[in-house]
Amino acid sequence: MANKNYDELAKQIVANVGGAENVISLVHCATRLRFRVADSSKVNKEKLKQTEHVITVVEAGGQIQVVIGNAVGDVYNTIIRVTNVKSGDEGGNDTEVKDKNLINLFMSTVSGIFAPTLGAMAGAGLLKGLLILCTTMGWLTKDMGTYRILFAAADGIFTFLPLFLAYTSAKKFNADLFVSVGIASALVYPNLTAAFSAKEALTFLGIPVVLVSYTSSVIPIILSVYVLSKLEKGLKKILPGVIKNIFTPLISLAVMVPATYLVIGPIADYAGKVLAGGYMTIVGVNPIIAGFVLGLIWPAAVMFGLHWGFVPIVINNITQYGRDTLFTITGPNNFAQAGATLGVFLKTKDKKVKDIAGPAAISAVLAGITEPAIYGITLKYKKPFFIGAFFSGIAGAITAAVGAGAPALLGTSLLTLTGYIGVGFTGFCVACAIAYIGSAICTYLFGFDDSMLLDDNKTTAAAVTEEVHDEFIKSPVGGSLIALSEVPDEVFASGTLGQGVAVIPDSGTIFAPCSGKVITAYPHAVGIRTNLGAEVFVHIGIDTVKLGGKYFELQVKDGDEVKDGDILIKADMESLKAEGYNVTTMVLVTNSRDYEEIVPSTSKQATAGDIVLNCISRK
């Protein structure tokens, strides 16, 4: 996603999820926008999937998940800036949504609380890994000031995690943000953490206090904020308006801090120990089988966006044992899917598939971001996905057998391997290598061939039109003709979006190059599906999406029937040029692979209505 201006993309996404009024809440994780909507029937999934820069759309865990990839943070921020969608859960209180599906309710709650913190925790985890490498290699020692300051940066987030979760939980449960953080601060207050370390006997109004270490804890503060949200709602109903703003926080703090220390905290701490102990027991009974099953099913969990639902278990494991093995066991899946995608990249001769597979494989192995690989390649062609899942299971079994783990929340990739230095590290590296190399080799040998592309194209074409036929496409504007390869934009020049031709226009009136139905209509670009099956896309200029419609007058809308020669767009070309924009206009056949050949005109000049493309169908 080379274009750093996502204004138009943000508006398209929000419009296709039913508009800002249909959005209850929006958060994002490492690669996905996670929408909680009021009415899922208003969501246009097919149009979302066809939107440029959207990898795919998944409905799971009670959410509409729009997979963007590495630029998800920028797209999220743009949505908040240019639309009426509110950040986090400010758009509404999910707890008030009458969702009877407990799994959906659990997933939306977990993602709402943890997703906003994942970037910071992942960065801190990676920094911990680098510090482990530095101390292992003897570059730093733990008593050095450099190490201590960097370790504070890496460990501070985890030590004071209750404060972060208090904030996100308050947004999720509609509780007072700063009272919630105040409760969390009381749980990690130095005087009381020291009392825990010294094993002091404390009482509150004569009631014995069971002291628990709340640093790095997860469950106690989440439950406390949930109870706080109910308490505040009750107080606001009974307190007079003149004292409500002062006495609600006063009573909330005076009640919730003791209640957490006396009741909520000890119960939640016990539940956390049971959860961690239960997980360790399951893995301990037969680590090889448990590891294989976890590794095998993990790609499916990633596919549906359910993997982040395990974050509370991971953090709880770190709190209880100082390390986690769950995300370590499932980590090699990133290498497995990367390897399967690499196998497709090496095997295919199709340039479009290579253009998708190459970056996706690199993203998965270097950054641990597997969604582009899964949705763009392995799941699309099925066999690579299952090969990757099998080797993920093999690697999971090895990882569980050697007992590898990590002291922080880490996404597994080449860049984060140092974070796993410790028990079982060598075995873990071997497992990742087997997952990567095994998936790549098996996919290359028998998991993929280009005949799958033909089957895929036929399936896609059948869903849209019965058959494509020979067809001529005309120039939408007069001007100089140049080959698509000469366009100064890599995406257009490479033919990734389809074969075609480009025109350096001599006027600003853009006509329909064919007859058919408008399937996409943007201020600067229009897509038309003809009655004979061609999908023709006219795009005015390079990076003109940044203008958000300025200097363009769109004359059609989605669903319109147009005839050859009808006006599509009126553009102020002189103003575009004055602002430094290249106005070269592309005419593409986006379903080029459905044709035997797309033959561009050899002329150097064209007038509007001249034939510039000959689409030759397979006989």
Coordinates of C-alpha atoms in Angstrom, one line a residue:
M1 CA 0.0 0.0 0.0
A2 CA 2.3 2.7 -1.3
N3 CA -0.4 5.4 -1.1
K4 CA -0.3 7.0 2.3
N5 CA -3.6 8.9 2.0
Y6 CA -6.4 6.6 2.9
D7 CA -9.3 9.1 3.1
E8 CA -11.3 7.6 0.2
L9 CA -10.6 4.1 1.3
A10 CA -11.8 4.9 4.9
K11 CA -15.0 6.3 3.5
Q12 CA -15.6 3.3 1.2
I13 CA -15.1 0.9 4.1
V14 CA -17.4 2.7 6.4
A15 CA -20.1 3.0 3.7
N16 CA -19.9 -0.7 3.0
V17 CA -20.3 -1.7 6.6
G18 CA -23.6 0.1 6.6
G19 CA -22.4 3.6 7.5
A20 CA -21.2 5.1 10.7
E21 CA -24.6 4.8 12.2
N22 CA -24.4 1.0 11.9
V23 CA -21.1 0.8 13.7
I24 CA -21.4 0.1 17.4
S25 CA -17.6 -0.1 17.9
L26 CA -14.4 -0.3 16.0
V27 CA -11.0 -1.6 17.2
H28 CA -8.1 -3.0 15.3
C29 CA -5.4 -5.7 15.8
A30 CA -2.2 -6.3 13.9
T31 CA -3.9 -6.7 10.5
R32 CA -7.7 -6.3 10.8
L33 CA -10.3 -3.6 11.4
R34 CA -12.8 -5.2 13.8
F35 CA -16.3 -3.7 13.4
R36 CA -19.1 -4.5 15.8
V37 CA -22.2 -3.6 13.8
A38 CA -25.9 -3.2 14.8
D39 CA -27.3 -4.9 11.7
S40 CA -25.0 -7.3 9.7
S41 CA -27.5 -7.4 6.8
K42 CA -26.4 -3.8 6.0
V43 CA -22.8 -4.9 5.4
N44 CA -21.9 -5.3 1.7
K45 CA -19.2 -8.0 2.1
E46 CA -18.7 -8.5 -1.6
K47 CA -18.1 -4.9 -2.3
L48 CA -15.7 -4.7 0.7
K49 CA -13.7 -7.6 -0.7
Q50 CA -13.5 -5.9 -4.1
T51 CA -12.2 -2.6 -2.5
E52 CA -8.6 -1.8 -3.4
H53 CA -6.3 -2.5 -0.4
V54 CA -8.8 -4.8 1.4
I55 CA -7.3 -8.3 1.5
T56 CA -10.6 -10.0 2.5
V57 CA -13.6 -9.8 4.9
V58 CA -14.4 -12.3 7.6
E59 CA -17.4 -12.5 9.8
A60 CA -16.4 -14.2 13.0
G61 CA -16.5 -13.7 16.8
G62 CA -19.5 -11.4 16.5
Q63 CA -17.5 -9.0 14.3
I64 CA -17.1 -7.9 10.7
Q65 CA -13.3 -8.2 10.3
V66 CA -11.8 -6.3 7.4
V67 CA -8.3 -7.6 6.7
I68 CA -6.0 -4.8 5.7
G69 CA -2.5 -6.0 6.5
N70 CA 0.4 -3.9 7.8
A71 CA -1.2 -0.6 7.1
V72 CA -4.2 -1.3 9.3
G73 CA -3.2 1.3 11.9
D74 CA -3.1 4.1 9.4
V75 CA -6.4 3.1 7.9
Y76 CA -8.0 2.9 11.4
N77 CA -6.7 6.4 12.2
T78 CA -8.0 7.7 8.9
I79 CA -11.5 6.2 9.6
I80 CA -11.6 8.0 13.0
R81 CA -10.5 11.2 11.4
V82 CA -12.7 11.4 8.3
T83 CA -15.9 9.6 9.4
N84 CA -18.2 9.7 12.3
V85 CA -17.1 6.4 13.6
K86 CA -15.7 6.8 17.2
S87 CA -12.4 5.3 18.4
G88 CA -12.5 2.1 20.4
D89 CA -15.9 1.5 21.9
E90 CA -17.0 5.1 22.1
G91 CA -19.5 4.3 19.4
G92 CA -21.6 2.3 21.8
N93 CA -21.5 -0.1 24.7
D94 CA -21.2 -3.7 23.5
T95 CA -22.4 -5.0 26.7
E96 CA -25.8 -3.6 25.9
V97 CA -26.0 -5.5 22.6
K98 CA -28.4 -8.4 23.1
D99 CA -26.0 -11.1 21.6
K100 CA -27.1 -14.5 22.8
N101 CA -24.1 -16.2 21.2
L102 CA -21.7 -16.4 24.2
I103 CA -18.7 -17.1 21.9
N104 CA -19.4 -13.9 19.9
L105 CA -19.8 -11.9 23.1
F106 CA -16.6 -13.3 24.6
M107 CA -14.6 -12.6 21.4
S108 CA -15.9 -9.1 21.0
T109 CA -15.2 -8.4 24.7
V110 CA -11.6 -9.8 24.5
S111 CA -10.8 -8.0 21.3
G112 CA -12.2 -4.7 22.6
I113 CA -10.0 -4.9 25.7
F114 CA -6.8 -6.4 24.4
A115 CA -6.6 -5.3 20.8
P116 CA -5.7 -1.7 21.5
T117 CA -2.7 -2.8 23.7
L118 CA -1.3 -5.4 21.4
G119 CA 1.0 -3.1 19.4
A120 CA 2.6 -1.8 22.5
M121 CA 3.0 -5.2 24.1
A122 CA 4.4 -6.7 20.9
G123 CA 7.0 -3.9 20.7
A124 CA 7.9 -4.4 24.3
G125 CA 8.2 -8.1 23.8
L126 CA 10.5 -7.7 20.9
L127 CA 12.7 -5.3 22.9
K128 CA 12.8 -8.0 25.7
G129 CA 14.0 -10.5 23.1
L130 CA 16.8 -8.1 21.9
L131 CA 17.9 -7.6 25.5
I132 CA 18.0 -11.4 26.0
L133 CA 20.3 -11.6 22.9
C134 CA 22.5 -8.8 24.2
T135 CA 23.0 -10.4 27.6
T136 CA 23.5 -13.9 26.1
M137 CA 26.2 -12.5 23.7
G138 CA 27.8 -10.6 26.5
W139 CA 27.2 -7.2 24.9
L140 CA 25.3 -6.0 28.0
T141 CA 25.1 -7.0 31.7
K142 CA 22.1 -6.7 33.9
D143 CA 23.8 -4.2 36.2
M144 CA 24.6 -1.7 33.4
G145 CA 22.6 1.5 33.3
T146 CA 21.9 1.0 29.6
Y147 CA 20.4 -2.4 30.2
R148 CA 18.3 -1.3 33.2
I149 CA 16.8 1.7 31.3
L150 CA 16.0 -0.4 28.2
F151 CA 14.6 -3.2 30.4
A152 CA 12.3 -0.7 32.1
A153 CA 11.1 0.3 28.6
A154 CA 10.4 -3.4 27.8
D155 CA 9.1 -4.5 31.1
G156 CA 7.2 -1.4 32.2
I157 CA 4.1 -2.2 30.1
F158 CA 3.8 -5.7 31.5
T159 CA 4.5 -4.7 35.1
F160 CA 1.8 -2.0 35.0
L161 CA -0.4 -3.9 32.6
P162 CA -3.5 -3.4 34.9
L163 CA -3.4 0.3 34.2
F164 CA -3.6 -0.3 30.4
L165 CA -6.3 -2.9 30.8
A166 CA -8.3 -0.6 33.2
Y167 CA -8.4 2.0 30.4
T168 CA -9.5 -0.3 27.6
S169 CA -11.9 -2.2 29.9
A170 CA -13.5 1.1 31.0
K171 CA -14.1 1.9 27.3
K172 CA -15.5 -1.5 26.7
F173 CA -17.9 -1.5 29.8
N174 CA -18.7 2.2 29.6
A175 CA -17.1 2.9 33.0
D176 CA -15.3 6.1 34.1
L177 CA -11.9 6.0 32.4
F178 CA -9.9 7.7 35.2
V179 CA -11.6 6.1 38.1
S180 CA -10.9 2.7 36.5
V181 CA -7.2 3.7 36.1
G182 CA -7.3 4.9 39.7
I183 CA -8.4 1.5 40.9
A184 CA -5.6 -0.2 38.9
S185 CA -3.1 2.2 40.3
A186 CA -4.2 1.2 43.8
L187 CA -3.6 -2.4 42.9
V188 CA 0.0 -1.8 42.0
Y189 CA 0.6 0.9 44.6
P190 CA 4.3 0.5 45.9
N191 CA 3.3 0.4 49.6
L192 CA 1.0 -2.5 49.1
T193 CA 3.2 -4.4 46.7
A194 CA 5.9 -4.1 49.3
A195 CA 3.5 -5.5 51.9
F196 CA 2.8 -8.5 49.6
S197 CA 6.6 -9.1 49.2
A198 CA 7.1 -8.8 53.0
K199 CA 4.1 -11.1 53.6
E200 CA 2.5 -8.7 56.0
A201 CA -0.8 -9.4 57.6
L202 CA -3.2 -6.6 56.7
T203 CA -6.9 -6.0 57.6
F204 CA -9.5 -3.7 56.4
L205 CA -12.1 -2.7 59.0
G206 CA -11.0 -5.8 60.9
I207 CA -11.5 -8.1 57.8
P208 CA -8.3 -10.0 56.9
V209 CA -6.9 -9.1 53.4
V210 CA -5.6 -11.8 51.2
L211 CA -2.7 -10.0 49.6
V212 CA -2.0 -10.9 46.0
S213 CA 0.5 -9.6 43.5
Y214 CA -1.4 -7.5 41.0
T215 CA 1.6 -6.4 38.9
S216 CA 1.2 -7.9 35.4
S217 CA -2.2 -9.4 36.3
V218 CA -5.1 -9.5 33.9
I219 CA -8.3 -10.9 35.3
P220 CA -8.6 -8.9 38.5
I221 CA -8.7 -5.4 37.0
I222 CA -11.1 -6.5 34.2
L223 CA -13.6 -7.9 36.6
S224 CA -13.2 -4.9 38.9
V225 CA -13.9 -2.4 36.1
Y226 CA -16.9 -4.5 35.0
V227 CA -18.3 -4.3 38.5
L228 CA -17.5 -0.6 38.6
S229 CA -19.5 0.0 35.5
K230 CA -22.6 -1.4 37.3
L231 CA -21.9 0.5 40.5
E232 CA -21.6 3.8 38.6
K233 CA -24.8 3.2 36.7
G234 CA -26.7 2.6 40.0
L235 CA -25.1 5.7 41.7
K236 CA -26.0 8.0 38.9
K237 CA -29.6 6.9 39.3
I238 CA -29.9 7.6 43.0
L239 CA -27.5 10.6 43.6
P240 CA -28.8 14.1 43.2
G241 CA -27.5 15.9 40.2
V242 CA -25.8 18.6 42.2
I243 CA -23.4 16.2 43.9
K244 CA -23.3 13.4 41.3
N245 CA -20.1 14.4 39.6
I246 CA -18.1 14.5 42.9
F247 CA -19.7 11.7 44.9
T248 CA -19.8 9.1 42.2
P249 CA -16.0 8.9 41.8
L250 CA -15.6 9.2 45.6
I251 CA -17.9 6.3 46.4
S252 CA -16.6 4.3 43.5
L253 CA -13.0 4.5 44.7
A254 CA -13.9 4.0 48.3
V255 CA -16.0 0.9 47.5
M256 CA -14.2 -0.7 44.6
V257 CA -10.6 -0.6 45.8
P258 CA -11.4 -2.4 49.1
A259 CA -13.8 -4.7 47.3
T260 CA -11.1 -5.7 44.8
Y261 CA -8.5 -6.3 47.6
L262 CA -11.0 -8.3 49.7
V263 CA -13.1 -10.2 47.2
I264 CA -12.6 -9.6 43.5
G265 CA -8.8 -9.8 43.4
P266 CA -8.4 -13.0 45.4
I267 CA -11.2 -14.8 43.5
A268 CA -9.8 -13.6 40.1
D269 CA -6.2 -14.6 41.1
Y270 CA -7.4 -18.0 42.0
A271 CA -9.3 -18.3 38.7
G272 CA -6.1 -17.3 36.9
K273 CA -4.1 -19.9 38.7
V274 CA -6.7 -22.5 37.8
L275 CA -6.7 -21.4 34.2
A276 CA -2.9 -21.5 33.9
G277 CA -2.8 -24.8 35.8
G278 CA -5.4 -26.3 33.6
Y279 CA -3.6 -25.4 30.5
M280 CA -0.3 -26.7 31.8
T281 CA -2.0 -29.9 32.9
I282 CA -3.4 -30.5 29.4
V283 CA 0.0 -29.9 27.8
G284 CA 1.8 -31.9 30.4
V285 CA -0.3 -35.1 30.0
N286 CA 1.1 -35.6 26.5
P287 CA 2.9 -32.5 25.2
I288 CA 3.5 -34.0 21.7
I289 CA -0.1 -34.7 21.0
A290 CA -1.3 -31.5 22.6
G291 CA 1.3 -29.5 20.6
F292 CA 0.4 -31.2 17.4
V293 CA -3.4 -30.5 17.9
L294 CA -2.8 -26.9 18.8
G295 CA -0.4 -26.3 15.9
L296 CA -2.8 -28.1 13.5
I297 CA -5.9 -26.0 14.4
W298 CA -4.1 -22.7 14.8
P299 CA -4.3 -21.7 11.1
A300 CA -8.1 -22.0 11.3
A301 CA -8.1 -19.8 14.4
V302 CA -6.1 -17.2 12.6
M303 CA -8.3 -17.5 9.5
F304 CA -11.4 -16.6 11.6
G305 CA -9.5 -14.0 13.6
L306 CA -10.1 -16.0 16.8
H307 CA -6.4 -16.3 17.8
W308 CA -6.4 -13.1 19.8
G309 CA -9.0 -14.6 22.0
F310 CA -6.2 -16.6 23.6
V311 CA -4.3 -13.5 24.6
P312 CA -5.7 -13.5 28.2
I313 CA -4.4 -17.1 28.7
V314 CA -1.0 -16.1 27.3
I315 CA -0.6 -13.1 29.6
N316 CA -2.0 -15.1 32.5
N317 CA 0.6 -17.8 31.9
I318 CA 3.4 -15.1 31.9
T319 CA 2.0 -13.7 35.2
Q320 CA 1.8 -17.1 36.9
Y321 CA 5.0 -18.8 35.5
G322 CA 7.1 -16.0 34.1
R323 CA 6.8 -17.4 30.6
D324 CA 4.2 -18.7 28.1
T325 CA 4.2 -21.8 26.0
L326 CA 0.9 -21.4 24.2
F327 CA 1.9 -18.8 21.6
T328 CA 5.3 -20.5 21.4
I329 CA 3.7 -23.8 20.4
T330 CA 1.5 -22.1 17.8
G331 CA 4.2 -19.7 16.7
P332 CA 5.8 -21.9 14.0
N333 CA 2.5 -21.7 12.1
N334 CA 3.7 -18.3 10.8
F335 CA 6.7 -20.1 9.3
A336 CA 4.6 -22.9 7.9
Q337 CA 2.2 -20.5 6.1
A338 CA 5.2 -18.4 4.9
G339 CA 6.8 -21.6 3.6
A340 CA 3.7 -22.7 1.8
T341 CA 3.3 -19.3 0.2
L342 CA 7.0 -19.4 -0.8
G343 CA 6.3 -22.8 -2.5
V344 CA 3.5 -21.2 -4.6
F345 CA 5.8 -18.2 -5.4
L346 CA 8.5 -20.5 -6.7
K347 CA 6.2 -22.8 -8.6
T348 CA 3.8 -20.4 -10.4
K349 CA 4.6 -18.8 -13.7
D350 CA 1.7 -16.4 -13.3
K351 CA 3.1 -12.9 -12.7
K352 CA 0.0 -11.7 -10.8
V353 CA 0.2 -14.7 -8.3
K354 CA 4.0 -14.0 -7.9
D355 CA 3.2 -10.3 -7.1
I356 CA 0.9 -11.4 -4.3
A357 CA 2.8 -14.4 -3.0
G358 CA 6.3 -12.8 -2.8
P359 CA 5.4 -9.9 -0.4
A360 CA 3.0 -12.1 1.5
A361 CA 5.7 -14.8 2.2
I362 CA 8.2 -12.1 3.3
S363 CA 5.6 -10.4 5.6
A364 CA 4.8 -13.8 7.2
V365 CA 8.4 -14.9 7.8
L366 CA 9.9 -11.5 8.8
A367 CA 7.0 -9.9 10.7
G368 CA 4.8 -12.8 11.6
I369 CA 1.8 -11.2 9.7
T370 CA 0.2 -14.2 8.0
E371 CA -3.2 -12.9 6.9
P372 CA -2.0 -11.8 3.4
A373 CA -0.4 -15.2 2.9
I374 CA -3.4 -17.1 4.1
Y375 CA -6.2 -15.1 2.4
G376 CA -4.2 -14.1 -0.7
I377 CA -2.5 -17.5 -1.5
T378 CA -2.7 -20.6 0.7
L379 CA -6.4 -20.7 1.6
K380 CA -7.3 -19.6 -1.9
Y381 CA -5.7 -22.6 -3.4
K382 CA -6.5 -24.9 -0.4
K383 CA -3.8 -27.5 -0.7
P384 CA -1.0 -25.1 0.4
F385 CA -3.1 -24.1 3.4
F386 CA -3.6 -27.7 4.6
I387 CA 0.1 -28.5 4.0
G388 CA 1.0 -25.5 6.1
A389 CA -1.4 -26.6 8.8
F390 CA 0.1 -30.1 8.9
F391 CA 3.6 -28.8 9.3
S392 CA 2.4 -26.3 11.9
G393 CA 1.1 -29.3 13.8
I394 CA 4.5 -31.1 13.4
A395 CA 6.3 -28.0 14.6
G396 CA 3.9 -27.6 17.5
A397 CA 4.6 -31.1 18.7
I398 CA 8.3 -30.5 18.6
T399 CA 8.0 -27.2 20.4
A400 CA 5.8 -28.7 23.2
A401 CA 8.1 -31.6 23.6
V402 CA 11.2 -29.4 24.2
G403 CA 9.3 -27.1 26.5
A404 CA 10.1 -23.9 24.7
G405 CA 8.5 -20.7 25.9
A406 CA 8.8 -16.9 25.9
P407 CA 8.8 -14.4 28.8
A408 CA 6.6 -11.9 27.0
L409 CA 3.8 -11.6 24.4
L410 CA 5.6 -12.2 21.1
G411 CA 4.5 -12.8 17.5
T412 CA 6.8 -15.4 16.0
S413 CA 9.0 -14.3 13.1
L414 CA 12.7 -14.2 12.2
L415 CA 12.9 -10.8 13.9
T416 CA 11.6 -12.1 17.2
L417 CA 13.4 -15.4 17.5
T418 CA 15.8 -14.0 20.1
G419 CA 12.9 -13.6 22.5
Y420 CA 12.7 -17.3 22.9
I421 CA 16.2 -17.8 24.0
G422 CA 16.1 -20.1 27.0
V423 CA 14.7 -23.6 27.7
G424 CA 14.1 -25.5 24.4
F425 CA 15.3 -22.6 22.2
T426 CA 17.3 -24.9 19.8
G427 CA 14.4 -27.3 19.5
F428 CA 12.1 -24.3 18.8
C429 CA 14.4 -23.0 16.0
V430 CA 14.4 -26.5 14.5
A431 CA 10.6 -26.7 14.6
C432 CA 10.3 -23.3 12.8
A433 CA 12.8 -24.4 10.2
I434 CA 10.9 -27.7 9.6
A435 CA 7.6 -25.8 9.3
Y436 CA 9.1 -23.4 6.8
I437 CA 11.2 -25.7 4.7
G438 CA 8.8 -28.6 4.8
S439 CA 5.8 -26.5 3.8
A440 CA 7.7 -24.9 1.0
I441 CA 9.0 -28.1 -0.5
C442 CA 5.7 -30.0 -0.2
T443 CA 3.8 -27.2 -1.7
Y444 CA 6.2 -26.8 -4.6
L445 CA 6.2 -30.6 -5.3
F446 CA 2.6 -31.5 -5.0
G447 CA 0.6 -28.7 -3.4
F448 CA 0.2 -26.3 -6.2
D449 CA 0.4 -25.9 -10.0
D450 CA -0.9 -23.3 -12.4
S451 CA -3.8 -25.4 -13.4
M452 CA -5.4 -24.3 -10.2
L453 CA -5.4 -20.8 -11.5
L454 CA -7.5 -21.8 -14.5
D455 CA -10.0 -23.6 -12.2
D456 CA -10.0 -20.6 -10.0
N457 CA -10.6 -18.2 -12.9
K458 CA -13.4 -20.3 -14.2
T459 CA -15.1 -20.5 -10.8
T460 CA -14.8 -16.7 -10.4
A461 CA -16.0 -16.0 -13.9
A462 CA -19.0 -18.3 -13.5
A463 CA -20.1 -16.4 -10.4
V464 CA -20.2 -13.2 -12.5
T465 CA -21.1 -14.1 -16.0
E466 CA -21.7 -17.3 -17.9
E467 CA -18.9 -16.7 -20.5
V468 CA -16.6 -14.0 -21.8
H469 CA -16.6 -13.3 -25.5
D470 CA -14.4 -11.4 -28.0
E471 CA -14.8 -7.7 -27.4
F472 CA -13.5 -4.3 -28.4
I473 CA -12.9 -1.6 -25.8
K474 CA -12.7 2.1 -26.9
S475 CA -10.7 5.0 -25.7
P476 CA -12.6 7.0 -23.1
V477 CA -10.8 10.3 -24.1
G478 CA -8.7 11.6 -26.9
G479 CA -5.0 11.9 -26.5
S480 CA -1.6 10.2 -26.9
L481 CA -1.6 6.4 -26.4
I482 CA 1.2 4.8 -24.4
A483 CA 1.9 1.2 -23.3
L484 CA 0.8 0.3 -19.8
S485 CA 4.4 -0.5 -19.0
E486 CA 5.3 3.1 -19.5
V487 CA 3.0 4.4 -16.8
P488 CA 5.0 5.8 -13.9
D489 CA 3.2 3.7 -11.3
E490 CA 4.3 0.2 -10.4
V491 CA 0.9 -1.3 -9.8
F492 CA -0.5 -0.2 -13.2
A493 CA 2.7 -0.8 -15.1
S494 CA 3.0 -4.3 -13.8
G495 CA -0.4 -5.3 -15.0
T496 CA -1.4 -6.4 -11.4
L497 CA -4.8 -4.8 -11.8
G498 CA -5.2 -6.1 -15.4
Q499 CA -3.9 -5.6 -18.9
G500 CA -4.8 -2.5 -20.9
V501 CA -3.5 0.7 -22.3
A502 CA -3.0 4.3 -21.1
V503 CA -4.0 7.6 -22.6
I504 CA -2.4 11.0 -21.9
P505 CA -5.7 13.0 -22.2
D506 CA -6.2 16.2 -24.2
S507 CA -9.5 17.0 -22.4
G508 CA -11.3 16.4 -19.1
T509 CA -14.4 14.7 -20.3
I510 CA -14.2 11.0 -19.8
F511 CA -16.6 8.8 -21.8
A512 CA -17.7 5.2 -21.3
P513 CA -15.4 2.9 -23.4
C514 CA -18.1 0.3 -23.6
S515 CA -21.7 -0.5 -22.8
G516 CA -22.6 -2.2 -19.6
K517 CA -23.3 -1.9 -15.9
V518 CA -21.4 0.4 -13.5
I519 CA -19.9 -1.9 -10.8
T520 CA -17.6 0.7 -9.1
A521 CA -17.9 4.5 -9.2
Y522 CA -15.3 6.7 -7.5
P523 CA -14.7 10.4 -8.3
H524 CA -11.6 9.5 -10.2
A525 CA -12.3 6.0 -11.5
V526 CA -15.2 4.0 -12.8
G527 CA -15.6 0.2 -13.4
I528 CA -18.0 -1.2 -15.9
R529 CA -19.0 -4.9 -16.5
T530 CA -20.1 -5.4 -20.1
N531 CA -22.8 -7.7 -21.3
L532 CA -20.1 -9.9 -23.0
G533 CA -18.2 -10.4 -19.7
A534 CA -15.4 -7.9 -19.8
E535 CA -14.7 -5.9 -16.6
V536 CA -13.3 -2.6 -17.7
F537 CA -11.8 -0.1 -15.3
V538 CA -11.0 3.6 -16.2
H539 CA -8.7 5.3 -13.8
I540 CA -7.8 9.0 -14.2
G541 CA -4.3 10.0 -13.0
I542 CA -1.7 8.8 -10.6
D543 CA -2.4 9.1 -6.9
T544 CA -5.4 11.2 -7.6
V545 CA -7.3 9.3 -4.8
K546 CA -5.4 11.7 -2.5
L547 CA -7.7 14.6 -3.6
G548 CA -10.8 12.9 -2.2
G549 CA -12.9 13.9 -5.3
K550 CA -11.5 17.5 -5.7
Y551 CA -11.5 18.5 -9.4
F552 CA -13.7 15.6 -10.4
E553 CA -17.5 15.5 -11.2
L554 CA -18.8 12.0 -11.2
Q555 CA -21.7 11.6 -13.6
V556 CA -22.7 8.0 -12.8
K557 CA -23.3 5.8 -9.7
D558 CA -23.1 2.1 -8.8
G559 CA -25.7 0.0 -10.7
D560 CA -26.2 2.5 -13.5
E561 CA -26.5 1.1 -17.0
V562 CA -24.4 3.0 -19.4
K563 CA -23.9 3.0 -23.2
D564 CA -20.7 3.4 -25.2
G565 CA -20.0 7.1 -25.3
D566 CA -22.0 8.2 -22.2
I567 CA -20.1 10.7 -20.0
L568 CA -18.6 9.1 -16.9
I569 CA -16.5 11.8 -15.3
K570 CA -15.8 15.5 -15.9
A571 CA -12.3 16.3 -14.6
D572 CA -10.5 19.7 -14.3
M573 CA -7.3 18.5 -15.9
E574 CA -5.6 21.9 -15.8
S575 CA -6.0 22.1 -12.0
L576 CA -4.8 18.6 -11.6
K577 CA -1.7 19.4 -13.6
A578 CA -1.2 22.7 -11.6
E579 CA -1.1 20.7 -8.4
G580 CA 1.5 18.4 -9.8
Y581 CA -0.6 15.4 -10.6
N582 CA 0.1 13.1 -13.6
V583 CA -3.2 12.9 -15.4
T584 CA -2.4 9.8 -17.5
T585 CA -5.6 7.8 -17.7
M586 CA -5.6 4.0 -17.6
V587 CA -8.1 1.7 -19.4
L588 CA -7.8 -1.8 -17.9
V589 CA -9.5 -5.1 -18.3
T590 CA -9.4 -6.3 -14.7
N591 CA -10.5 -9.9 -15.6
S592 CA -7.7 -10.2 -18.2
R593 CA -6.9 -13.7 -17.1
D594 CA -10.4 -14.8 -18.4
Y595 CA -9.1 -14.0 -21.9
E596 CA -6.6 -15.7 -24.2
E597 CA -5.1 -12.3 -24.9
I598 CA -5.7 -8.5 -24.5
V599 CA -4.3 -6.8 -27.5
P600 CA -3.7 -3.0 -27.2
S601 CA -3.8 -0.7 -30.2
T602 CA -0.5 0.1 -31.9
S603 CA -1.5 3.6 -32.7
K604 CA 0.2 6.5 -31.0
Q605 CA -2.8 8.8 -31.0
A606 CA -6.5 8.2 -30.3
T607 CA -9.7 10.2 -30.3
A608 CA -12.6 9.4 -27.9
G609 CA -14.4 6.3 -29.3
D610 CA -11.4 4.8 -31.1
I611 CA -10.9 1.1 -30.5
V612 CA -7.8 0.7 -28.2
L613 CA -8.2 -2.9 -26.8
N614 CA -9.1 -6.2 -28.4
C615 CA -10.2 -8.8 -25.9
I616 CA -9.7 -12.2 -27.4
S617 CA -11.5 -15.0 -25.6
R618 CA -10.4 -18.6 -25.1
K619 CA -12.0 -20.8 -27.8

